[in-house]
Coordinates of C-alpha atoms and ligand atoms in Angstrom, one line a residue:
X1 CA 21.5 8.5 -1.2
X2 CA 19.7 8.7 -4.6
X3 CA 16.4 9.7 -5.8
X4 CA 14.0 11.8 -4.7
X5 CA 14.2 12.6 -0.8
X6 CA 11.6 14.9 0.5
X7 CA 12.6 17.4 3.7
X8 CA 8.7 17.0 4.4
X9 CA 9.0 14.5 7.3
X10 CA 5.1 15.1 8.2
X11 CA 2.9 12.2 7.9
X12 CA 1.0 11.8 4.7
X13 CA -2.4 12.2 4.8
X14 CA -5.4 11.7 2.8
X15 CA -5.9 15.6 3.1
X16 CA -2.3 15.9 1.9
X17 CA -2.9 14.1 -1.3
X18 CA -6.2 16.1 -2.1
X19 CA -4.0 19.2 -1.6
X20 CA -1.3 18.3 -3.6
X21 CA -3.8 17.7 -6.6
X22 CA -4.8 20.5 -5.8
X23 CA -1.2 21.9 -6.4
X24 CA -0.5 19.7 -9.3
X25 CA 2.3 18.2 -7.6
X26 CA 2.3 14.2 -8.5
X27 CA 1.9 11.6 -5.6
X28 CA 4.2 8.4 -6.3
X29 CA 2.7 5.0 -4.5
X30 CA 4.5 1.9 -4.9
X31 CA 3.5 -1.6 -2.9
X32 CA 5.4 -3.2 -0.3
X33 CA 4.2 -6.2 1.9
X34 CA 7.1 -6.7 4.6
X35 CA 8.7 -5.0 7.5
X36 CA 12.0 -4.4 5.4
X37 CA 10.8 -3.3 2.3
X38 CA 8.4 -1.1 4.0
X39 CA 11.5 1.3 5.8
X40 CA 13.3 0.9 2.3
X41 CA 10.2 2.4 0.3
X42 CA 9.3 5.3 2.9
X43 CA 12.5 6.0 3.4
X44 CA 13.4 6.7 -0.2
X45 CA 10.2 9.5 -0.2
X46 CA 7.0 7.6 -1.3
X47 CA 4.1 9.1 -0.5
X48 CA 1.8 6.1 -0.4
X49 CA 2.4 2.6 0.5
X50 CA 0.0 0.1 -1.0
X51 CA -0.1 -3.5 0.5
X52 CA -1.8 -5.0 -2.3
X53 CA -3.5 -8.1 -2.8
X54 CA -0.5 -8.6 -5.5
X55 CA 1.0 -10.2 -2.1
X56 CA -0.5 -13.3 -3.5
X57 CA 1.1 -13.4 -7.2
X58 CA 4.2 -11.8 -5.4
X59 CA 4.8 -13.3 -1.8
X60 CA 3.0 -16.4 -2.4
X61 CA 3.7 -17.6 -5.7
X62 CA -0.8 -17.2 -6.7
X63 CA -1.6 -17.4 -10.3
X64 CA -3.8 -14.6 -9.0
X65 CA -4.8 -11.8 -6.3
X66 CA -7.9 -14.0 -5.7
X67 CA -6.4 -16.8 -3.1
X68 CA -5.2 -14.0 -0.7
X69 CA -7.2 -14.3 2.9
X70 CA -8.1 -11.4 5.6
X71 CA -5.9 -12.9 8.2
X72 CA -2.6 -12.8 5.5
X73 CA -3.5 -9.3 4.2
X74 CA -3.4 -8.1 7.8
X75 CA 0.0 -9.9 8.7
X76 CA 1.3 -8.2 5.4
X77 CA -0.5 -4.8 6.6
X78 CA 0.7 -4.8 9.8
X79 CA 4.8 -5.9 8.9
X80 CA 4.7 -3.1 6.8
X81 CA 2.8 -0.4 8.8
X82 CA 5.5 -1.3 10.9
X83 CA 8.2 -0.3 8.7
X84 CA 6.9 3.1 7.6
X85 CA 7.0 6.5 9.4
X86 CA 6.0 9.4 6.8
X87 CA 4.3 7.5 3.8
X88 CA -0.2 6.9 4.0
X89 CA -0.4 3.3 4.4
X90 CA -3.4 1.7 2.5
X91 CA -3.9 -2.1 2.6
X92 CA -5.9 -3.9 -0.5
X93 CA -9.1 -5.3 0.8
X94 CA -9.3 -9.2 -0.5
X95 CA -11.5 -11.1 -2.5
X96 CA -14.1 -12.1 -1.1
X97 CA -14.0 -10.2 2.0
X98 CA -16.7 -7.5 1.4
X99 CA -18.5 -8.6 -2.0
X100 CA -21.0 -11.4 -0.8
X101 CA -22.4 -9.8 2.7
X102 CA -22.9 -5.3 3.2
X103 CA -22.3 -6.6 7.4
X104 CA -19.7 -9.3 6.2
X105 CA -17.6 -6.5 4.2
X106 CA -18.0 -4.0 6.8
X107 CA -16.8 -6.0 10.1
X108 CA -13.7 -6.7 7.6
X109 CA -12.9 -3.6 7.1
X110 CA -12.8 -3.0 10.9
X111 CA -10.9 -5.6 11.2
X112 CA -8.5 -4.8 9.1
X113 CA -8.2 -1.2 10.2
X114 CA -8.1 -2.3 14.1
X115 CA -5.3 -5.2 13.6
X116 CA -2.9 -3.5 11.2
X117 CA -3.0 0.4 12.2
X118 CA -3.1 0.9 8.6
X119 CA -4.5 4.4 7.0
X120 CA -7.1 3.2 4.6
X121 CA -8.1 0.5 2.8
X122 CA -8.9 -0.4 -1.0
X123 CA -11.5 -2.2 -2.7
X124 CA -12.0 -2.8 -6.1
X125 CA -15.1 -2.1 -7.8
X126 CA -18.0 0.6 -8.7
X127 CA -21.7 0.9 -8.7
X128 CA -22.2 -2.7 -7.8
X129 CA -20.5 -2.3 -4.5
X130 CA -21.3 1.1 -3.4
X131 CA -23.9 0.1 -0.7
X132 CA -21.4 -1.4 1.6
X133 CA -18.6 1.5 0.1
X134 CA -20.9 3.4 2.0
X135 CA -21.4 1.7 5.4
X136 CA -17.4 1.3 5.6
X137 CA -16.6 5.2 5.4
X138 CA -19.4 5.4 7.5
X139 CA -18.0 3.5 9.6
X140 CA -15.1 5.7 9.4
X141 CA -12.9 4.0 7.4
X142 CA -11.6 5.8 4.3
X143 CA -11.6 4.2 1.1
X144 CA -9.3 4.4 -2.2
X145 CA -11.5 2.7 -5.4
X146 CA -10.1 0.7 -7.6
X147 CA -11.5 0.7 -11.6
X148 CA -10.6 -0.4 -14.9
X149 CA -8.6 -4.1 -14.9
X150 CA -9.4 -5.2 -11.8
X151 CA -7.4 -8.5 -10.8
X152 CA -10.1 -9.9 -8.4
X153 CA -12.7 -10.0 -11.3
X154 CA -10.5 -11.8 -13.6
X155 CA -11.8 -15.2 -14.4
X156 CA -14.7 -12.7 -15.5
X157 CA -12.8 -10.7 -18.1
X158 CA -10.8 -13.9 -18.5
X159 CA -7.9 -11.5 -19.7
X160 CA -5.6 -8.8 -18.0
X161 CA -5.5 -7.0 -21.4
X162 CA -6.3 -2.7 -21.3
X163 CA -9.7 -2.2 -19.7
X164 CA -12.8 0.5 -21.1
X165 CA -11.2 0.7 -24.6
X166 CA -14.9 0.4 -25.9
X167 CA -17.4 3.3 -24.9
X168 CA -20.1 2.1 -22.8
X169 CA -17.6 0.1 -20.4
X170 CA -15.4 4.0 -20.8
X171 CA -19.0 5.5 -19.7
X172 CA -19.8 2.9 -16.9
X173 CA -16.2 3.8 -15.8
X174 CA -16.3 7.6 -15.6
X175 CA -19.9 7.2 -13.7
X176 CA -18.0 4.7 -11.5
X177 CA -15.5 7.0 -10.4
X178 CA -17.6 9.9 -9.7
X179 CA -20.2 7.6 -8.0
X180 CA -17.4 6.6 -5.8
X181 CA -15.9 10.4 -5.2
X182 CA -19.8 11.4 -4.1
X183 CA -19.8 8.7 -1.7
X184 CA -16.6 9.5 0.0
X185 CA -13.5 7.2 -1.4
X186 CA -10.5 9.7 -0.7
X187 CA -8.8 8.4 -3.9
X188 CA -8.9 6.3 -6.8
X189 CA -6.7 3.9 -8.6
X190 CA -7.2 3.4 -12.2
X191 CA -5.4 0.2 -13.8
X192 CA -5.1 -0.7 -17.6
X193 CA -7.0 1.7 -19.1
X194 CA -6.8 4.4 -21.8
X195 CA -4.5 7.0 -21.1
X196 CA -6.9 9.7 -22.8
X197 CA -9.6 8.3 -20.9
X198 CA -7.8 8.5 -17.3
X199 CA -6.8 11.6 -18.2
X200 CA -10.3 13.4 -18.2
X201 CA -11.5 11.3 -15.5
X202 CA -8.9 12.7 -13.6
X203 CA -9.9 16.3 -14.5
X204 CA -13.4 15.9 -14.0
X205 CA -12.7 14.8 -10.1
X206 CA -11.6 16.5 -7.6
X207 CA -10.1 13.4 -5.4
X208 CA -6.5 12.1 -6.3
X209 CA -6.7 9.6 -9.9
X210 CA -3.6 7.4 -9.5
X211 CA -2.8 5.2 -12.6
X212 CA -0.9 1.9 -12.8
X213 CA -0.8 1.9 -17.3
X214 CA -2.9 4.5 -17.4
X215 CA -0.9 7.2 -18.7
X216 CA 0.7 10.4 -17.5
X217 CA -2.0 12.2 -17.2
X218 CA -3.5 11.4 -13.9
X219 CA -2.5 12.9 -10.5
X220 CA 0.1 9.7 -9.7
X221 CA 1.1 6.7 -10.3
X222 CA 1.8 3.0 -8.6
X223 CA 3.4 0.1 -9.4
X224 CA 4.5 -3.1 -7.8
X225 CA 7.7 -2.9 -6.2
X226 CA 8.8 -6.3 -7.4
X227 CA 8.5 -5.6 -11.1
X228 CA 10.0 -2.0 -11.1
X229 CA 13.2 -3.0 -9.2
X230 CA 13.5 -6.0 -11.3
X231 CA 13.4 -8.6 -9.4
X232 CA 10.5 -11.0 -11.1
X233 CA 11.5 -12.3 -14.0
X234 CA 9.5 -12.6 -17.4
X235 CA 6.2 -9.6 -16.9
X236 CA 6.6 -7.2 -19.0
X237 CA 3.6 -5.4 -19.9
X238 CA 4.4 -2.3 -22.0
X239 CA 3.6 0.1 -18.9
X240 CA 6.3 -1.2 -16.7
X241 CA 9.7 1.0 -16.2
X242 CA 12.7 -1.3 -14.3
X243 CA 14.1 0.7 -12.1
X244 CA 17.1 -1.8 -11.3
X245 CA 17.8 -5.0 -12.0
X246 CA 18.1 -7.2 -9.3
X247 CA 17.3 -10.4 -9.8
X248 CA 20.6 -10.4 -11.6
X249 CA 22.3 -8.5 -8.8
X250 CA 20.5 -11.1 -6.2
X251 CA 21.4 -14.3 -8.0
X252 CA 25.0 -12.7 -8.7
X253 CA 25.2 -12.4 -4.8
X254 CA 23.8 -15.3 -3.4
X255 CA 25.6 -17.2 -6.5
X256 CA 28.9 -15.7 -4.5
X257 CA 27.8 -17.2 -1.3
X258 CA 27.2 -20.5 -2.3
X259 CA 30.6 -20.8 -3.6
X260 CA 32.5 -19.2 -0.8
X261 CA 31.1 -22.0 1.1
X262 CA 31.8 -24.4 -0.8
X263 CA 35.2 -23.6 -1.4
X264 CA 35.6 -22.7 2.3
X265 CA 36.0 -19.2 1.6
X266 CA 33.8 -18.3 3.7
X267 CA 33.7 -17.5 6.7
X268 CA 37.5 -16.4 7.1
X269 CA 38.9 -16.0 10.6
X270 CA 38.1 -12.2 11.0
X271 CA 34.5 -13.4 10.3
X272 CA 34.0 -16.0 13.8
X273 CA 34.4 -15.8 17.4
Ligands
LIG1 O1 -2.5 -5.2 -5.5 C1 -1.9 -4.4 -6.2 O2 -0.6 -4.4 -6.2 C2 -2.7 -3.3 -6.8 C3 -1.9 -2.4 -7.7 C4 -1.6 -3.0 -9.0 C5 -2.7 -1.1 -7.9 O3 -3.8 -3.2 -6.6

């Protein structure tokens, strides 16, 4: 098989990923929201799984993440926990779920972690939400941040373009992320920002900075599995690498199909019963 298999068959941890920043070895995440997908991805080596709220653009066809409800973000969480034997599993906390009530956001979180037997969960957000940050990793929950562009605030910035590129929202950012490593979040995602800037607020923390167009200079990166193998069609922001093709190799294939059984082709007699 190709890529990059690990002989490390032990289960990834959140201690794991702290030690390998501490080693300076990169940790690759990619998403996944099914049971197939998930075997496919931690079988190929990832080290974390995401099951992000990019379910709704992806699996459901959303404009954006924000339509996405608890009770579908736990059937994706809990298809893919399925699936997956080595990789840390973290599901994306939804819209809405934990930004209007601290008790609200916390019985969520619970939820979330009870129904899917996932590792962790992320939410999206800095000083604003750090109250009920808090009660959740009290309640023994761990918790990956999410700064820069973040999708579930988008009808405020009104744009996806590259987040922070002006200082205060760069200072508000690096206060963010060490707010959120002081309170406990095991990790942190960056998206969309400077790489220069993701770069020293991954050298001022000591937690794991994974970047999604943030530049090589944070401890890993993640991307969604749909865009890097190719399959969606027409999103192409400058940070994406195609990994494969294979919406062509899909429509090729099913293209096949459909005229083996129209021709009746298909199936042949070594093919029934
Ligand atoms: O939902 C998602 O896929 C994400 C990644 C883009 C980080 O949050």
């Amino acid at each position: 098989m190709a890529g990059y298999l690990t002989s490390d068959t032990r289960k990834v941890t959140t201690h794991r990923l702290t030690e390998m920043k501490q080693r300076g070895e990169k940790i690759s995440m990619l998403t996944a929201y099914d049971y197939t997908m998930a075997q496919i991805v931690d079988g190929a080596g990832m080290d974390v799984i995401l099951v992000g709220d990019s379910a709704s653009n992806v699996m459901a066809g959303n404009v954006t993440t924000l339509p996405i409800t608890v009770d579908q973000m736990i059937y994706h969480g809990k298809s893919v926990v399925r699936g997956v034997k080595r990789a840390l599993v973290v599901v994306d906390m939804p819209f809405g779920s934990y930004q209007a009530d601290l008790s609200d956001g916390v019985r969520n979180a619970i939820r979330m972690m009870k129904e899917t037997h996932a590792d962790a969960l992320k939410l999206e957000g800095g000083e604003e939400f750090v109250d009920v940050f808090r009660k959740i990793i009290a309640a023994g929950v761990p918790i990956m941040g999410h700064l820069g562009l973040m999708p579930q605030s988008i009808n405020k910035y009104g744009t996806y373009g590259v987040r922070a590129k002006e200082e205060a929202e760069a200072e508000k950012l690096v206060r963010d992320a060490h707010l959120l490593e002081e309170i406990g979040c095991f990790s942190v995602v960056l998206e969309k920002v400077p790489a220069e800037l993701a770069a020293r607020v991954a050298s001022e923390l000591t937690i794991p900075v994974i970047g999604i167009g943030a530049g090589g200079g944070v401890d890993g990166q993640v991307l969604v599995v749909a865009d890097m193998l190719g399959m969606t069609k027409g999103f192409s922001p400058k940070f994406l690498r195609r990994y494969a093709d294979l919406n062509t190799v899909m429509t090729d294939a099913i293209g096949k199909y459909v005229a083996d059984v129209k021709s009746c082709d298909f199936p042949n007699e070594s093919e029934q019963y």
